Amino acid sequence: MFGNLFEEDKSTVSTSQYGRGKKLKTNGLELPAPREFTNLSGIRNQGGTCYLSSLLQTLHFTPEFREALFSLGPEELGSLEDKDKPDAKVRIIPLQLQRLFAQLLLLDQEAASTTDLTDSFGWTNEEEMRQHDVQELNRILFSALETSLVGTSGHDLIHRLYHGTIVNQIVCKECKNISERQEDFLDLTVAVKNVSGLEDALWNMYVEEEIFDCDNLYHCGSCDQLVKAAKSAKLRKLPPFLTISLLRFNFDFVKCERYKDISCYTFPVRVNLKPFCEQSELDDMEYMYDLFSVIIHKGGCYGGHYHVYIKDVDHLGNWQCQEEISDTDVTLKVPQNEEEVDDPLVVLKTILLQEEASQIPVDQLGQKLLKKTGISWNKKYKKQHGPLRKFLQLHPQIFLLSTDESTVSLLRNHFAQAPSDLQSHAQLLDTLASEPPGLNDNTGCPHWFDINDSKVHPIKEKAITQQFQGKESAYMLFYRKATLQRPSEARANPRYRVPCHLLKEMDAANILLQKRRAECDSANSTFELHLHLGPHYRFFNGALHPAVSQTESMWDLTFDKRKTLGDLRQSIFQLLEFWEGDMVLSVAKRVPAGLHVYHTLEGDELTLCEAEVADGEDIFVWNGVEVGGVQIQTGFDCEPLLLHILHLELSGEGSKSEQLVESPHVFPANAEVGTVFTALGTPVGTILMNNVESADEGCWTAIPKEDMKKTFREQGLRNGSLILVQDSDTDNSLLPKQGRWTNSMNELNWLEVKNFCQSESEEKQVQIAVSMHTVVFDIRIKAIKELKLMKELAENSCLRPIDRNGKLLCPVPDTSTLEEAEVKMGSSVGLCLGKPPTSSQLFLFFALETDIHPGAEMEVIVEETLSVRDCLKIMLQKSGQQGEMWHLRKMDWCYEAGEPLCEEDATLKELMIRSGDTLLLTEGKLPPSGHLKMPIWWYQPARLSGHREGWDRLNCAFSQGSIWRDAPTQGAPGPEPAEVSLLYLGDVEISEEATLVELKSQAMALPSASKLAVQSTALLRVWTVESKRPSRLLRTNWRQLKEYRLGRRAELCLELLQKEEDLGPRDVLLRTQLRIPGERAYSVATDLVWDTTRGWTAGSLRQRVADVYSLPVEKIEIAKYFPEKFEWLPISSWNQQVAKRKKKKNQDTLQGGPYYLKDGDTIGIKNLLFDDNDDFSTIRDDIGKENQKRLAQEKKKSREVQRAQSSDVFSNAGMPTRPRGPEASLSIHVASFR
C-alpha cells in the first residue's frame, strides 16, 4: 500500500554489515558486542527494517503474548531441523519468533538478528532494504501468525489477546427500532487531523451521534419510510491489549500530494474507556488501560525512521536515571540576577510581555532574544531544548502559535500576568506547563526504555510528551488492561516460562560467546611498545637523536595492556640488566626535528589502559632529568619546531649574494621569535612568515617588532613553516612563492564492486578484500568470478570509480595499484563494459554548454597527443553537431564553463588535460590569441538624481530583449533591487595590451552606444559584471587590461558620471542614502569616496559620513545593504569591539565578515535627531522578502515534482542513489497448515 513511503533517512539507516546482503549472514568473524548496562538487547537493522524491529520489541515486551507463544512446544510446531524435509509440517514463523524472543531475553549480545525470521517470511534482500508502514506490518504479521497456528492450541492467540468488537447502531426516532451491525477489530484507527488528542478522537467516534434529518433522512425497515434517526458507535468488547493506530499520513487533494500531520496530539498514560463502551455496569478498573509502548516515526511522508518507547513491565532491564530535583526546591529559588536566569521559558515570556504588539514573528523573537541576552537560541538552548519553533510547539499551555506557525503570542492568562509575578513564579509556571494532562511520574517510577534498532537507553515517563507533535512523533500506541497482573516470580526473571530446549540452546550459545570473547580479548589485549633507551640517545639540534643507530637505541616490546605501569617498569628492569639508578618512563613522540619527551607516566598501580598508553606508543626510558649530560625540557609547550628559514647567503668577505638560501633550524615552540636572529648570527632585521596551512602560495606576513617577544606557537608557526629573514632595506621582489600541502586518508580494507555490465547476475554488488597495494586487474578478475559473470568479460571490461552522486568516473588502468590510481579504500567502483585507456590515452567526458547537468555527459577515449582542433572534431561528430563555429572549454569545479582552450594546435597533454576532465562544446569562434571578447552593458543607478529621465529614454530606445531586468519596482524610494537593470550594448573584441581608456573608446564606437551621447570617455566608470550586478571597479585609465586579470569570460558595464573622477588605490566608492524621517524610504543616492589609508574601521567610515552630511558623528547610524537578501546590517563601533574579542587583529576591518565592504556597496544613513528607531528596512525590502519566500516555496514544489517524475532514472541506469522506488505491498508468505 505504502511502498517505500517510509524509507529511512541516510542519517538514521544502520550501517552494520547485516544490511548489506544475504551473503554476509554467514560471516561469523564479527563477534557480537555484549549487552550494555541496561541488560536489554536491541535488534540489528537489516537496511530498512526499523519498522519491523519496533513492532517485534513491542510484542516481546508484551509478556502474555511472549509466554503464550513459548507454551507451544515442538510437538505442535515441529522442529527447525526438519524444515527441509519434504513431508514435515514445520511452522517456521512461530518457531523463529520463539527463538528471537529467547535471544532477546537470554543471549548476551547487544543486538539480535532478524535475518532468520525475515527468511521465514519469504523476504528477499530487496524487501529487507525497503521500508514499510508499521501499522500495515502489524495487521499482516498477525494474519500470518493466525494462519501458521491453525490446528494448534495457540490457534486463538491473536483473537484472545487483541480481538475486540464495535457495534454500530441506528435508532429510528419514530418507532424506536434499533438497527445494529457489529465489527471486529485488532487495532483502532483514530484521526489526528483537527483533533487535540486521543480522548477527543474517541469521544468523536464513540460518544457523538450523527443525526439524519431534513434532506438526509434514514429509511427505516420497520416503518418502511424515510424518518429521522440517530447513528452512533460503541465499544462492545474490549481486548486485553488495545492497539491504536494514529492517522498521521494524509493526502491533500488540492495539492495532490501526501503530507504528514505533525500537529500536537496528546494521549494519556492511563485511559478510562468507560464513556466509550456499550456496557458500563462493571467496576471502573475493568475499563482502565495503561500505556506500555509507543512506536515513533521520525521524518516526513517520504522518508524517516522508526524507534519505540517501551515500558518494562517485568523489570527485566537495568533502569537507572538520576533523580529529579524536587519541584519545590526549584520553585523556591528566585533568580538573583540575569546570569541565573537560564530557563528559556522565563526569558521568552519576559520578552513577549515587554512587546507592545500582541503577537510577533517567531524569527523576530529569536532576534530579540539575541539582542536582550547577547547570545542566540542555537548557541545557548538548542542542544538541550531543540529548535526555537519546536520549543514553542511543546509548550501550548503558554505560547499560542498561528496556524502557519510564523507568529507567536502569549496565552491570555500569561499575558495578563505582571512582570514581577512572572519573574518570581517563572520556574513554577515552567513546572506546571511541562506536565500535560494524563502524564505523571509519581507511581512507582515506571521503567521506560527507548529502543532504537541496536541501541537501548533508559528514559523517564515524561519523555513521552516530547513525542506529541513534530516530525518525530508518536505513530502507534499500545495499551494493556490495568487489571492484568504479573506473577511475582516473573519479575526480573528473563528465564520465566522459556521452554527448556530454548534455555539449553541459549546457555550453550552464551558459553560459546564467552569462550570466543575470552579468546578475542586475549588476542587483543597485547600491543607493541617502542622503548627508546636514554643512554643510547644524545640531545642536539633541539631534539633527541640516536647516538649510534636506530636499531640499537630502540627496542620493541610486546606487553599486556591489562597489566600495570609497575609491571611494565619491572619488565624493563629485567630486560636492562645494566640499568643503574632511578628509571623514569615518559611518553615520547617522533617529530620532524627528532624525538621529543612529553609527559611522565606516573601511578604504578594504574593499568596501561588507565594510564592512556596506546598501541605503538613511544616510551622514553631515562632518569627523568638529563640525557648525555644535557638537561631535557619536556612537555607540549617546548615541543621542537622544525622551521625552514630563508636568508641571504653571506660570502667570505661578508658581502651578500643576491640569492636566497633555505636552511632548516629547530626552535622550542615556547621560544621567542626574536631568537631567530641569534641562531643566524645576524643583526636585527625583519621576519616574514608563510604558514604551511595557508592556501595562498604567496601569503607573506611581516611580524611587527613588538611581537618579537611572542613565542613561535603564539605566532601560529608549525613544523615546516617557512620564514624569511631580511634587512629592512631588502627588496621585496626576492620573496619566493612556495607551497606545501598535506594529505591524510582513513584507510579501510575493502572495496565495493557494483555490476554495471548488461549481463544477468544473481549478485548486483560484491565486496572485495583489498589493500592499497592491490593491483586493479586482480580486483576486476575476482569481482567477475564472485559476481558469476561470463569469463569473456575479463578481456572487455574495466573498473570505474563511483563518486558520491552516483556518477561513473574514468576507468582505472589494470596495471596500477589502488594507491597509484588514487582509489579510496571503502569506496565503490563499477564493473563496466569496455577496455580502460592505455597509458598514452585519455578518458574524457564532454557535453554541450547549453545542456550542462549531471547525466548529460558523453564519453570518449582519445590519444593524449591529439590536438585540441582534432579533439573538437571527434566530439562534434560523436554529439551529432555540425559547423565550424565551435570551441572547447574546460568545465570548472563548480560545474560551470571555465576558460576556453585557446591554442587549438596544442596537444591535450601540453594543455594539462587529464583523464576524467570534462570538456564543453561551446558555440562561437574564439578571438585570436592575446585578445579578449567581452559583452558590454550600460548601467546607470536608477536612483541617482538627474538621470531618471535619460534612463527612461534609454529603456525605450533599446529592445526589451536586451534588458536582463526591467526598471526597479515602483513604490517607496529605496536601494536598488537585487537584480539591477543592465542594457546590452554589444561585444567588444580587444587586445589584452590595450588600456582601459581604449576599451572605453571602443565600447562607445558600438552602434548601440551612439544613442547615449557620451561627451567624453573620462565621464565613464567601468565595472566588471558578476551575477547580473556590477561587481569590481576598474581604476586607472592608462592601465593595460591584462593587469586586471579579467579572464576570457569577463563581462563589463559602463556607468555615466556627472563629472570626471580620479580614484586612488585606497579610495572606496560607496553609494550613500539618507533615510527620510517618519517614512520607510530613502532620499536619492549619492556617491561617497572614502579614503581608507587609516584603516577600514567603522569609526573611520562613520566620521567620513558625518563630515559629508554635516552631522554630529554620535547622532548618526549607518548600515550596509545586502540587496540579494533585502537586509540591512548596522555598522557601529560596538560591532568592532565585539569582533576584536572574538577574531584575530588582522580581521578587525570592514573588509572582512560580516560586512565584506567593497566598491559600489549601498550605505544607509539615519539621523538620530529625527529618527531613533532600529529599523533600516523599506517597503521594497518587505516585498522583496515575500517574493523570495514565494519563489523558494515554488522551487521546493518544483523540485518535489521533478523528483517524483524522475525517481526511477538512476535506478534504471544502475546508479547507487536513493531514488523513491515504486510502491510495493507488504506480504508474508505462509505455508498451509489446514
PDB file of N, CA and C in Angstrom, residues 3 14 170 219 228 377 389 424 479 489 514 582 690 767 1092:
ATOM      1  N   GLY A   3       4.337   1.202  -0.140  1.00  0.00           N
ATOM      2  CA  GLY A   3       5.615   1.073  -0.822  1.00  0.00           C
ATOM      3  C   GLY A   3       6.746   1.457   0.100  1.00  0.00           C
ATOM      4  N   SER A  14      20.989   2.080   9.582  1.00  0.00           N
ATOM      5  CA  SER A  14      22.104   1.346  10.170  1.00  0.00           C
ATOM      6  C   SER A  14      23.120   1.014   9.107  1.00  0.00           C
ATOM      7  N   ILE A 170     -28.238   2.340  14.590  1.00  0.00           N
ATOM      8  CA  ILE A 170     -29.070   3.428  14.068  1.00  0.00           C
ATOM      9  C   ILE A 170     -30.434   3.302  14.733  1.00  0.00           C
ATOM     10  N   HIS A 219     -33.974   5.534   5.882  1.00  0.00           N
ATOM     11  CA  HIS A 219     -35.086   4.633   5.553  1.00  0.00           C
ATOM     12  C   HIS A 219     -35.146   3.544   6.606  1.00  0.00           C
ATOM     13  N   LYS A 228     -36.456  10.453  10.634  1.00  0.00           N
ATOM     14  CA  LYS A 228     -35.312  10.971  11.359  1.00  0.00           C
ATOM     15  C   LYS A 228     -34.721   9.855  12.209  1.00  0.00           C
ATOM     16  N   TRP A 377      19.618  31.698  20.409  1.00  0.00           N
ATOM     17  CA  TRP A 377      18.934  30.481  20.892  1.00  0.00           C
ATOM     18  C   TRP A 377      19.748  29.236  20.559  1.00  0.00           C
ATOM     19  N   ARG A 389      11.271  26.958  17.335  1.00  0.00           N
ATOM     20  CA  ARG A 389       9.883  26.738  16.925  1.00  0.00           C
ATOM     21  C   ARG A 389       9.314  25.482  17.587  1.00  0.00           C
ATOM     22  N   SER A 424       9.066  35.979  39.677  1.00  0.00           N
ATOM     23  CA  SER A 424       9.086  35.225  40.922  1.00  0.00           C
ATOM     24  C   SER A 424       8.500  33.838  40.780  1.00  0.00           C
ATOM     25  N   TYR A 479      -1.807  -0.240  24.576  1.00  0.00           N
ATOM     26  CA  TYR A 479      -2.291  -0.189  25.955  1.00  0.00           C
ATOM     27  C   TYR A 479      -2.585  -1.609  26.442  1.00  0.00           C
ATOM     28  N   GLU A 489       7.115 -14.220  40.488  1.00  0.00           N
ATOM     29  CA  GLU A 489       8.295 -14.954  40.004  1.00  0.00           C
ATOM     30  C   GLU A 489       8.753 -14.489  38.626  1.00  0.00           C
ATOM     31  N   GLN A 514      31.142 -16.501  25.416  1.00  0.00           N
ATOM     32  CA  GLN A 514      32.134 -16.157  26.428  1.00  0.00           C
ATOM     33  C   GLN A 514      33.510 -16.696  26.045  1.00  0.00           C
ATOM     34  N   ASP A 582      67.485   5.572  39.265  1.00  0.00           N
ATOM     35  CA  ASP A 582      66.043   5.638  39.035  1.00  0.00           C
ATOM     36  C   ASP A 582      65.720   5.413  37.564  1.00  0.00           C
ATOM     37  N   ASN A 690      55.397  32.576   6.327  1.00  0.00           N
ATOM     38  CA  ASN A 690      54.463  31.979   5.360  1.00  0.00           C
ATOM     39  C   ASN A 690      54.088  30.623   5.906  1.00  0.00           C
ATOM     40  N   GLN A 767      31.739  -7.228  -2.206  1.00  0.00           N
ATOM     41  CA  GLN A 767      32.851  -6.583  -1.518  1.00  0.00           C
ATOM     42  C   GLN A 767      34.104  -7.425  -1.692  1.00  0.00           C
ATOM     43  N   THR A1092      40.648  55.073   2.809  1.00  0.00           N
ATOM     44  CA  THR A1092      40.888  54.042   3.836  1.00  0.00           C
ATOM     45  C   THR A1092      42.356  53.956   4.230  1.00  0.00           C
TER      46      THR A1092
END
